[in-house]
Short mmCIF file of C-alpha atoms in Angstrom, two decimals:
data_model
loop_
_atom_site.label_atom_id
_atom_site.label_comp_id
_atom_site.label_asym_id
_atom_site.label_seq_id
_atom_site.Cartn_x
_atom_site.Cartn_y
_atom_site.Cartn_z
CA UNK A 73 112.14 105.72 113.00
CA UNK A 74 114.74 107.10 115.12
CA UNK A 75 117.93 105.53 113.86
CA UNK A 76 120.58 107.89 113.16
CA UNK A 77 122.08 108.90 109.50
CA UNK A 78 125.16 106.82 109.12
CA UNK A 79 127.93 108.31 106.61
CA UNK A 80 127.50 106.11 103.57
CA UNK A 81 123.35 105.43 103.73
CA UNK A 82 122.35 105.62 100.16
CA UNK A 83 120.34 108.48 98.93
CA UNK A 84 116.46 107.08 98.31
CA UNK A 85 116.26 109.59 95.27
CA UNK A 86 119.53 107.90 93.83
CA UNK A 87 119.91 105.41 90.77
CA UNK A 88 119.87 101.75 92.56
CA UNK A 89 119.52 98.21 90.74
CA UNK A 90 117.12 95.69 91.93
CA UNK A 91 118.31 92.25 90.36
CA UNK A 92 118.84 93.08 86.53
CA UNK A 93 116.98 96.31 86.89
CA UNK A 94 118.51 99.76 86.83
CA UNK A 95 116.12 102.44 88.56
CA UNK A 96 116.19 105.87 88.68
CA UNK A 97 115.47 105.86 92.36
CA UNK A 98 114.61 103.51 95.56
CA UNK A 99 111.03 104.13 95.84
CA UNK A 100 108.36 101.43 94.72
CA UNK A 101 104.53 102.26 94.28
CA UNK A 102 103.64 99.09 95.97
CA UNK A 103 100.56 96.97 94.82
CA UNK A 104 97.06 98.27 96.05
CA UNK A 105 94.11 97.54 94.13
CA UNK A 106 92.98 100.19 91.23
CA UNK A 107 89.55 98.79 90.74
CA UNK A 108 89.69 99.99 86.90
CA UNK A 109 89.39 97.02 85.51
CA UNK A 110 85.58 96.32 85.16
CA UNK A 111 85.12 94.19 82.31
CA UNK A 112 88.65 92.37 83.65
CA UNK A 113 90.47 94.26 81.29
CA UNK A 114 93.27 96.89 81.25
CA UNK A 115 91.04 100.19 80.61
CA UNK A 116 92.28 103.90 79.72
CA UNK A 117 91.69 104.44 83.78
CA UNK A 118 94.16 102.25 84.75
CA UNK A 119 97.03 103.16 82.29
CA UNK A 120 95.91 106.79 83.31
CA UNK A 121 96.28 105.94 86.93
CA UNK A 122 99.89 104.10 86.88
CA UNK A 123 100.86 107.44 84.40
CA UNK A 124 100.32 109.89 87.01
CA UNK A 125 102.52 107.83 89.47
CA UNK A 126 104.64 107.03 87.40
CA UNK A 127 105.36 110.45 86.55
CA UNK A 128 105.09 111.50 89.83
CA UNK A 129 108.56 110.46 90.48
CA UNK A 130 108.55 106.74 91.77
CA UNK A 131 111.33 104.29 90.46
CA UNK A 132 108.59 101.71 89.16
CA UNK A 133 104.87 101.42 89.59
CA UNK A 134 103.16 97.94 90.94
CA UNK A 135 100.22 97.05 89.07
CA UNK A 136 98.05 95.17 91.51
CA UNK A 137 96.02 91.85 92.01
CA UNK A 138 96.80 90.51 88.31
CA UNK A 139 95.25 87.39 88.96
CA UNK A 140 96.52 84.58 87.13
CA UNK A 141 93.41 82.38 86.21
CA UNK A 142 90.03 83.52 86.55
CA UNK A 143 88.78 81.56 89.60
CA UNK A 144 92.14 83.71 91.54
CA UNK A 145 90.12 86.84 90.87
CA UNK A 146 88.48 88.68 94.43
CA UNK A 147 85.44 88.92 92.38
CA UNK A 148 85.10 88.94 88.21
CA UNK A 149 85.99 92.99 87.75
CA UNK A 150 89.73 92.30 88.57
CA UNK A 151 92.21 91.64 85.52
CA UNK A 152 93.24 88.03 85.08
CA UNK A 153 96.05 87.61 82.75
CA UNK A 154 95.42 85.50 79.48
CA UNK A 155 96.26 86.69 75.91
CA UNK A 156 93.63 88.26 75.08
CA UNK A 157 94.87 90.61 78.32
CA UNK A 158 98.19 91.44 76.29
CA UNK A 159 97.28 94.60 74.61
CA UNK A 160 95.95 96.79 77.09
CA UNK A 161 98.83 95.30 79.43
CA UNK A 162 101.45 96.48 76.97
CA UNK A 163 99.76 99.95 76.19
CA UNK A 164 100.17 100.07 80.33
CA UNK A 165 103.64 99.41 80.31
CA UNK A 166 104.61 101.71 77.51
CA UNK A 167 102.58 104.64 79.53
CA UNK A 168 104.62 103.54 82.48
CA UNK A 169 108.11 103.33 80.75
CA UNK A 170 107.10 106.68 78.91
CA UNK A 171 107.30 108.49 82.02
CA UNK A 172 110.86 107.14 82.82
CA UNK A 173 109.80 104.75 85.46
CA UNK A 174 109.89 100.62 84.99
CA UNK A 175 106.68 98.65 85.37
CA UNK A 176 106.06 95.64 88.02
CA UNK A 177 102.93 93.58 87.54
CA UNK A 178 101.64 91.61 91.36
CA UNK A 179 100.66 88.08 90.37
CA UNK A 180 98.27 86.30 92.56
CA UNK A 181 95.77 83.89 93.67
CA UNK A 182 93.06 85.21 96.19
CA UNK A 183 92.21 81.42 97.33
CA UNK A 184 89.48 81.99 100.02
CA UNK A 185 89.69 85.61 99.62
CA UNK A 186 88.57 85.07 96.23
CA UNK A 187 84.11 85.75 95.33
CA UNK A 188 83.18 82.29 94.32
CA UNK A 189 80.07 83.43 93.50
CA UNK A 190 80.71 86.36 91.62
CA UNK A 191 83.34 84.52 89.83
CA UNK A 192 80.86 81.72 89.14
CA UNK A 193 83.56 79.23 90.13
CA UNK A 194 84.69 77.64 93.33
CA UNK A 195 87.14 79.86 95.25
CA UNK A 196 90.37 77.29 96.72
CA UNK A 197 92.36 76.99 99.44
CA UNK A 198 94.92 74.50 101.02
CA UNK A 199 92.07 73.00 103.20
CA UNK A 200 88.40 73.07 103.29
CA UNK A 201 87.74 76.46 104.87
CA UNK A 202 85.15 79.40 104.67
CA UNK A 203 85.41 81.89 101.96
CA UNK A 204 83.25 84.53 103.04
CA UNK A 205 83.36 86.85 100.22
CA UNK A 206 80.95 84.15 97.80
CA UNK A 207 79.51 82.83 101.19
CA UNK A 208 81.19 79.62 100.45
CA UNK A 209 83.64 77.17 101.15
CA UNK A 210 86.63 76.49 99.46
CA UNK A 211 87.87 73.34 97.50
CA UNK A 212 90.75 72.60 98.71
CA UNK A 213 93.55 71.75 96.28
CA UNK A 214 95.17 67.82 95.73
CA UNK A 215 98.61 67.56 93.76
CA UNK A 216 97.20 67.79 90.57
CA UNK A 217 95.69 70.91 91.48
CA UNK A 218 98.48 72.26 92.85
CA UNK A 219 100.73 71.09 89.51
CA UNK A 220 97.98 73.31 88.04
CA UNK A 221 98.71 76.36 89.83
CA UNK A 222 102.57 76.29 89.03
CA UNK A 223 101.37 76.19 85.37
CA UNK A 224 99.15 79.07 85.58
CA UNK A 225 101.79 81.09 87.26
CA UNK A 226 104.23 80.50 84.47
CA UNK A 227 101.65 81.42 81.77
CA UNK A 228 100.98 84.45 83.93
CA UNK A 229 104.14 85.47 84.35
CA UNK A 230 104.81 84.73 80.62
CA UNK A 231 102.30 87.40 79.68
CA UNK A 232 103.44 89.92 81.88
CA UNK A 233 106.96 89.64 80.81
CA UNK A 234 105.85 89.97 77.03
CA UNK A 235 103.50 92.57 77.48
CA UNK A 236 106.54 94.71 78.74
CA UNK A 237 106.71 94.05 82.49
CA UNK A 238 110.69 94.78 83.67
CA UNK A 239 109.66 92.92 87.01
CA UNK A 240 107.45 90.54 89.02
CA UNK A 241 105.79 90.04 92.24
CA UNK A 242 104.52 87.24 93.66
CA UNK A 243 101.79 87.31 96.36
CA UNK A 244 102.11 85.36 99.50
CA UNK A 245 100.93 87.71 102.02
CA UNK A 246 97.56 88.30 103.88
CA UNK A 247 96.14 84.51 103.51
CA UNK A 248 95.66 84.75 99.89
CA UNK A 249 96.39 81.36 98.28
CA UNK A 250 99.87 80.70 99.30
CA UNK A 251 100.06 82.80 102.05
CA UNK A 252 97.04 80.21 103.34
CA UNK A 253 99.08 77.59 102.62
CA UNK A 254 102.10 79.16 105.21
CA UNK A 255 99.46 79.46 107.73
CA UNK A 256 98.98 76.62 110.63
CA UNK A 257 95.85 78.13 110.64
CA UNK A 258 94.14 77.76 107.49
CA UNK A 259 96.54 74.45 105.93
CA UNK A 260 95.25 71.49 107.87
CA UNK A 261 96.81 69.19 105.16
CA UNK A 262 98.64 66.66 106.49
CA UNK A 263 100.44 65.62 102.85
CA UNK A 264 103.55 67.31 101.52
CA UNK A 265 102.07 70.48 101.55
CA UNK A 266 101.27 70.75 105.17
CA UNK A 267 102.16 70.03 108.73
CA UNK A 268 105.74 71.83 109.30
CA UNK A 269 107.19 74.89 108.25
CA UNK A 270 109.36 73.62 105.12
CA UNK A 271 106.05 71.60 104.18
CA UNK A 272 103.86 74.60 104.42
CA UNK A 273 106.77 76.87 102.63
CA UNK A 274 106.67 74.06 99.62
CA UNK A 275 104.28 75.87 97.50
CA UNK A 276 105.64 79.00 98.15
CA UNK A 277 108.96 77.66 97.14
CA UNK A 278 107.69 76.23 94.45
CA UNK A 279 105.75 78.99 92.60
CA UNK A 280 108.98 81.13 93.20
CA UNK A 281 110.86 78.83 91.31
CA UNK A 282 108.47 78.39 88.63
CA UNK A 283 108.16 81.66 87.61
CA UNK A 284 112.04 82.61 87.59
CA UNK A 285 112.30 79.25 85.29
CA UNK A 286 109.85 80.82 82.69
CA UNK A 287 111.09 83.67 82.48
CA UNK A 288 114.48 83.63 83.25
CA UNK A 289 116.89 86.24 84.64
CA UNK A 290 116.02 89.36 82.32
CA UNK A 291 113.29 90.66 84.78
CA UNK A 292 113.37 91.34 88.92
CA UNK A 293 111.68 88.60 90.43
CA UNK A 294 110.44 89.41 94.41
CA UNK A 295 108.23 87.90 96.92
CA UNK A 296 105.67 89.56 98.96
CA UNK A 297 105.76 87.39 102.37
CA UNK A 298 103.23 87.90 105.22
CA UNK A 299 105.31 88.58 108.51
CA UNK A 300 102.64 88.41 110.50
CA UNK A 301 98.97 87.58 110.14
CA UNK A 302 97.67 89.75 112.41
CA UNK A 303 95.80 86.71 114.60
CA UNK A 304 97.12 86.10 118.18
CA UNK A 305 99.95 87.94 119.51
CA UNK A 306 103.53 88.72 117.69
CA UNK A 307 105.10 87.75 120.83
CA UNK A 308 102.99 84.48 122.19
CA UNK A 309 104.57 81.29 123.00
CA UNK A 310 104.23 78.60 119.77
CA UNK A 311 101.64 76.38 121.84
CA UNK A 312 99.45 79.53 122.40
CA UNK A 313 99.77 81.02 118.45
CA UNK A 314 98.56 78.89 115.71
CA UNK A 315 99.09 81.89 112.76
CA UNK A 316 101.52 82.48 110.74
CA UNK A 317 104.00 84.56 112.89
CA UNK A 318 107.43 86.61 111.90
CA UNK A 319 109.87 83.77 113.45
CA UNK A 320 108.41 81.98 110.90
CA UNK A 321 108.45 84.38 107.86
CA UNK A 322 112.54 84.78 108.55
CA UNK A 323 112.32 81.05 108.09
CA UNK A 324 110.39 80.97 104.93
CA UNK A 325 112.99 83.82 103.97
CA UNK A 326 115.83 82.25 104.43
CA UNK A 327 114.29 78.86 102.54
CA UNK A 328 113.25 81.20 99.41
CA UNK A 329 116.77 83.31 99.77
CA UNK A 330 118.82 79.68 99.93
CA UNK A 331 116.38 78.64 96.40
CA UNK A 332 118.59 81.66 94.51
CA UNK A 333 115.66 82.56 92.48
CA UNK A 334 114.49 85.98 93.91
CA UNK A 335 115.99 89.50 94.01
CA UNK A 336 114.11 90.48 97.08
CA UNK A 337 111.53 90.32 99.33
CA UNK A 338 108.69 92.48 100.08
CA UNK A 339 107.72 91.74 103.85
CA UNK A 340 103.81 92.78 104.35
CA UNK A 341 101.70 91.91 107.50
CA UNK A 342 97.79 91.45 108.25
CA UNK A 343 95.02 88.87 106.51
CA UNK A 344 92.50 89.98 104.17
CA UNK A 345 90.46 87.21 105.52
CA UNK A 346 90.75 87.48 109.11
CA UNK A 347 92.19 90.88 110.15
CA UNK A 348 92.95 93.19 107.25
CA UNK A 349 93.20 96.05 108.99
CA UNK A 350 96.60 94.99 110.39
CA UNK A 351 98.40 96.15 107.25
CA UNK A 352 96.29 99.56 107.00
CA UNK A 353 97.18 100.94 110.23
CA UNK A 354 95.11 104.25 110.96
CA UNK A 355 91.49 104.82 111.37
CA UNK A 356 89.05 102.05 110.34
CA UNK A 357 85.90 103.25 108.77
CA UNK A 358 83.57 100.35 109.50
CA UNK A 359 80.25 102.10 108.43
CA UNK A 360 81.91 102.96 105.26
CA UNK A 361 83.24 99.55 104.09
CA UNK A 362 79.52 98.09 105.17
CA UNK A 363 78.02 100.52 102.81
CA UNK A 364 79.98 99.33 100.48
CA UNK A 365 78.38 95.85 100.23
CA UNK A 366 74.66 95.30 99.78
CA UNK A 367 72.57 92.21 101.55
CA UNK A 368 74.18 89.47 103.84
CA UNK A 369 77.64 91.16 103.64
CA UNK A 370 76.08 94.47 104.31
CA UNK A 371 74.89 93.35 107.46
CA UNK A 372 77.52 91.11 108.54
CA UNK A 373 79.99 93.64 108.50
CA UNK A 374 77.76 96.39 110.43
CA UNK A 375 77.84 93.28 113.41
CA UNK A 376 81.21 92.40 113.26
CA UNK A 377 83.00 95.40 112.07
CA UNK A 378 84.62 95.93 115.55
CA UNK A 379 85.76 92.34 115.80
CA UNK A 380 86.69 91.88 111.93
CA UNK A 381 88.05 95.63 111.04
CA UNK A 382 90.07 97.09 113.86
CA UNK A 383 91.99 99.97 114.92
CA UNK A 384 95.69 100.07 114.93
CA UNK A 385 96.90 103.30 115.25
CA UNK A 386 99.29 105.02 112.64
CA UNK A 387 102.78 105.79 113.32
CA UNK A 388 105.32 106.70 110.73
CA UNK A 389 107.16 102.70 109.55
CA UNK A 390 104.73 101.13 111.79
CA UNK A 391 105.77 98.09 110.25
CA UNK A 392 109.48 98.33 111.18
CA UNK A 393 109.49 96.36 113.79
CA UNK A 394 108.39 93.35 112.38
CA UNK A 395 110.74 94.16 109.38
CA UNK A 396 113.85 94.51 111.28
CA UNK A 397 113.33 91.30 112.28
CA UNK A 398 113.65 90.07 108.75
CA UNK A 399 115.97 92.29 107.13
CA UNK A 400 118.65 90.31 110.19
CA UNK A 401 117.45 87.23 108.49
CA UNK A 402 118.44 87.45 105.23
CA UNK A 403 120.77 89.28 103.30
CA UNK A 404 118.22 89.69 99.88
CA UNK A 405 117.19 92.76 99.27
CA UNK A 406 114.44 94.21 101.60
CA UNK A 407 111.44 96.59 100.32
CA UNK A 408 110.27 98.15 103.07
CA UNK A 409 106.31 98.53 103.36
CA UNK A 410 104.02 100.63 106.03
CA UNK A 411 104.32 104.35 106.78
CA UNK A 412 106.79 105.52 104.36
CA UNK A 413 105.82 108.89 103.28
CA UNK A 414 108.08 111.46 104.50
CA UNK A 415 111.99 112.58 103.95
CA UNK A 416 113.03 111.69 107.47
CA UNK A 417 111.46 108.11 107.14
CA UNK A 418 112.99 107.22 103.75
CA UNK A 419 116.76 108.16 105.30
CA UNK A 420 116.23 106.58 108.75
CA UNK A 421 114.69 103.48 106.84
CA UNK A 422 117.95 102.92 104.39
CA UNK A 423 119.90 103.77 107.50
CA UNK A 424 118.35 100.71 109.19
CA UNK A 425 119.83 98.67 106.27
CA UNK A 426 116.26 98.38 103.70
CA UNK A 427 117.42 98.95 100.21
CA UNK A 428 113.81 100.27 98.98
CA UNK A 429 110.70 101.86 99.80
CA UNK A 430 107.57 101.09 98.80
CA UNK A 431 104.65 103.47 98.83
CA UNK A 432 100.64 102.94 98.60
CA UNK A 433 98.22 105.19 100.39
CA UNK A 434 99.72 108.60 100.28
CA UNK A 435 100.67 108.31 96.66
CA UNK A 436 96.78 107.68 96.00
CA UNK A 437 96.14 111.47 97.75
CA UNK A 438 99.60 112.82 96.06
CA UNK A 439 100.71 110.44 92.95
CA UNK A 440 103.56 113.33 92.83
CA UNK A 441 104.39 113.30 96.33
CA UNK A 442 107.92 111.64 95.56
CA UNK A 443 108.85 114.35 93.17
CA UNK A 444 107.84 117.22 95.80
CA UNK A 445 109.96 115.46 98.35
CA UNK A 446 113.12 115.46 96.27
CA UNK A 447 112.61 119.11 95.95
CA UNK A 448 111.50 120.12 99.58
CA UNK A 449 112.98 117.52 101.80
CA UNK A 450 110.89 119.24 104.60
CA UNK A 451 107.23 118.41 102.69
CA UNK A 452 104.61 116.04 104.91
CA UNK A 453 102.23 114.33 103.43
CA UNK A 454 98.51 114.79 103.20
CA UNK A 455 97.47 111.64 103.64
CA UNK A 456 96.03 111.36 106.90
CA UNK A 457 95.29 107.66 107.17
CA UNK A 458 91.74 107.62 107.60
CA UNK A 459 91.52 104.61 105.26
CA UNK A 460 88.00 105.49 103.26
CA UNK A 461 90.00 104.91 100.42
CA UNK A 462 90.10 101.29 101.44
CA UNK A 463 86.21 100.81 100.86
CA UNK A 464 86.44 102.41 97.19
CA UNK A 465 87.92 99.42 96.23
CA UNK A 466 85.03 97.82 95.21
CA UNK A 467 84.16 100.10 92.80
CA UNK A 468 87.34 102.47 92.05
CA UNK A 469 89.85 102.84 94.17
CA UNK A 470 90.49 106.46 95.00
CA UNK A 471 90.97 109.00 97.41
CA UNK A 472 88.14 110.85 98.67
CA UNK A 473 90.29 113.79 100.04
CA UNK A 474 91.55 114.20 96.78
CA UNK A 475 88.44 113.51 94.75
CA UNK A 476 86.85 116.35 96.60
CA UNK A 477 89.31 119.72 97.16
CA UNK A 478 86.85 121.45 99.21
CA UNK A 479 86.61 118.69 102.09
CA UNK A 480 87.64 119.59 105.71
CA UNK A 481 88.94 117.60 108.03
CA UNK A 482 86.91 119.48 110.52
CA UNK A 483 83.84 117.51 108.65
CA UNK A 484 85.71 113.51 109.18
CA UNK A 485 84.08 111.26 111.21
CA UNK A 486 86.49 108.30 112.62
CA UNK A 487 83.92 105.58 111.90
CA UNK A 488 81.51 106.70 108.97
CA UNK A 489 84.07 109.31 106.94
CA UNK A 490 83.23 112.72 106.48
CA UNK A 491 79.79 114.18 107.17
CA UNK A 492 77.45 115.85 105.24
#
């Protein structure tokens, strides 16, 4: 984060337009699970939740994991979008838009990430492959399936748009559904859908194009694309890396910028199936997410948590690296993910040629952080990236810093949390 301030970089606290959008500024809360939704509906606690940010100074607020049929769900507590969704959803976006800030809505599919058991139906994927969550397997998708999925994404993205969303965001990152389908790993299909790159891309492709169809040009439309899975190495040879790997992603970037039906792209790195961690760079609290589960998963993840959760260490745009790679790719507009939470960052990132910022962690320690930057360009954040917000999750997403004032950092344990 050390590129110098070039006469000309745009201000992040500016006005900027993303596709038909005017915003009051460049920064984006970015999509990370509330876990408010319990009966799969939008509750007071969410709307109260995307206020606070929203009126903590960000440019538009990314409601996350709206699934978009209820099999797509990571377990049967997360929002699915069908009508009877539509009021709550457009008492969300009016709490949003009252604040002065625009309102994005993430639609997805969690494929193999998805709880088949909890959902009480069979989580998918492109192949036949383990979905550990429901202790499963998943069904793996023909063409008829798949000309099923485009339709649900349309009626998703048709509820979103008339419940007041001003923008969209389609999930292909960290092996959910499509971002399965990208991966040589998990797509062993040998039809249209799998083999090379542009057949692996089609259902990415596809879904894109779907969505902009339905609902036309009025709202932003942006993709969140995996760079890197997080399995292998970035910089292995292709006969030694099977994943899904940046050289790709600029690939699949340029394929979805040459389509002309997105406004940008949201590049995002790691696999909630095989290496999450990858995206959350900091400390990971493996004791804490195994507490989180009861039985089989319980145990499982108290003997694998050093394989399955590791430790990247934080540094300010830790994803930058990967990004640069794709912001030379393609000349859509970039929203920059990873270690954003500090004046300096925000300059050196538009410097580096990203048009906007997105923002997840520290906003759930400090929803006003942005507006406390604007006025202090010199304020830090709290967040210290411990990540025991990541295990909360399952029940409601939060940060326990926050939730607790009186908690020292002499008391944090790197593995467990903080001590008694």
């Amino acid at each position: 984060m050390n590129t110098p301030i070039r006469s000309g970089t745009p201000d992040p606290f500016a006005p900027a337009r993303l596709g038909p959008l005017h915003l009051r500024n460049r920064l984006i809360k970015s999509a990370t699970f509330e876990g408010r939704t319990p009966d799969a509906l939008v509750t007071d606690d969410l709307i109260d939740f995307h206020r606070e940010v929203a009126a903590g100074g960000v440019a538009m607020s990314t409601v996350a994991y709206s699934a978009i049929s209820p099999e797509g769900r990571t377990d049967r507590r997360q929002m699915w979008l069908r009508p009877e969704a539509a009021g709550g959803l457009t008492r969300l976006t009016d709490a949003i838009h009252d604040e002065g800030a625009r309102a994005a809505a993430q639609l997805g599919h969690a494929g193999p990430v998805a709880n088949s058991a909890s959902n009480r139906a069979k989580a998918l994927g492109p192949s036949r492959i383990p979905a550990p969550m429901g202790m499963s397997m998943t069904h793996a998708l023909d063409v008829d399936d798949i000309a099923g999925l485009r339709a649900a994404f349309r009626r998703a993205a048709r509820i979103a748009v008339d419940s007041g969303f001003d923008a969209l965001e389609i999930h292909c990152g960290h092996n959910y559904l499509i971002s399965c389908f990208l991966s040589p790993l998990l797509n062993r299909r040998r039809d249209a859908y799998g083999g090379s790159l542009i057949n692996r891309a089609r259902l990415a492709r596809e879904v894109c194009e779907s969505v902009r169809a339905e609902v036309g040009d009025s709202v932003a439309v942006w993709a969140k694309l995996n760079m890197f899975d997080g399995v292998g190495a970035v910089g292995a040879p292709p006969g030694r890396y099977r994943g899904f790997n940046v050289d790709e992603a600029c690939a699949v970037a340029q394929l979805l910028e040459s389509d002309g039906v997105l406004d940008a792209i949201e590049p995002t790195a790691g696999s909630s199936l095989l290496n999450p961690m990858y995206l959350f760079h900091g400390t990971a609290p493996r004791r804490a997410f195994a507490d989180a589960f009861t039985g089989p998963m319980r145990w499982g993840l108290k003997a694998a948590g050093p394989v399955f959760l590791k430790h990247y260490a934080y540094r300010p745009g830790y994803l930058l690296p990967l990004a640069r790679r794709l912001r030379e790719a393609v000349d859509l507009p970039i929203i920059l993910l990873g270690g954003i939470t500090d004046r300096a960052g925000m300059d050196s990132a538009l410097a580096d040629g990203f048009d906007f910022l997105a923002m997840g962690r520290a906003l759930l320690r400090e929803p006003d952080l942005p507006q406390r930057i604007r006025a202090d360009p010199s304020t830090a954040s709290a967040c210290i990236h411990c990540n025991l917000c990541m295990p909360t999750i399952y029940t409601r997403t939060t940060c326990p810093l926050r939730e607790d004032a009186s908690t020292s950092t002499d008391r944090y344990d790197i593995d467990r949390g903080f001590r008694e």
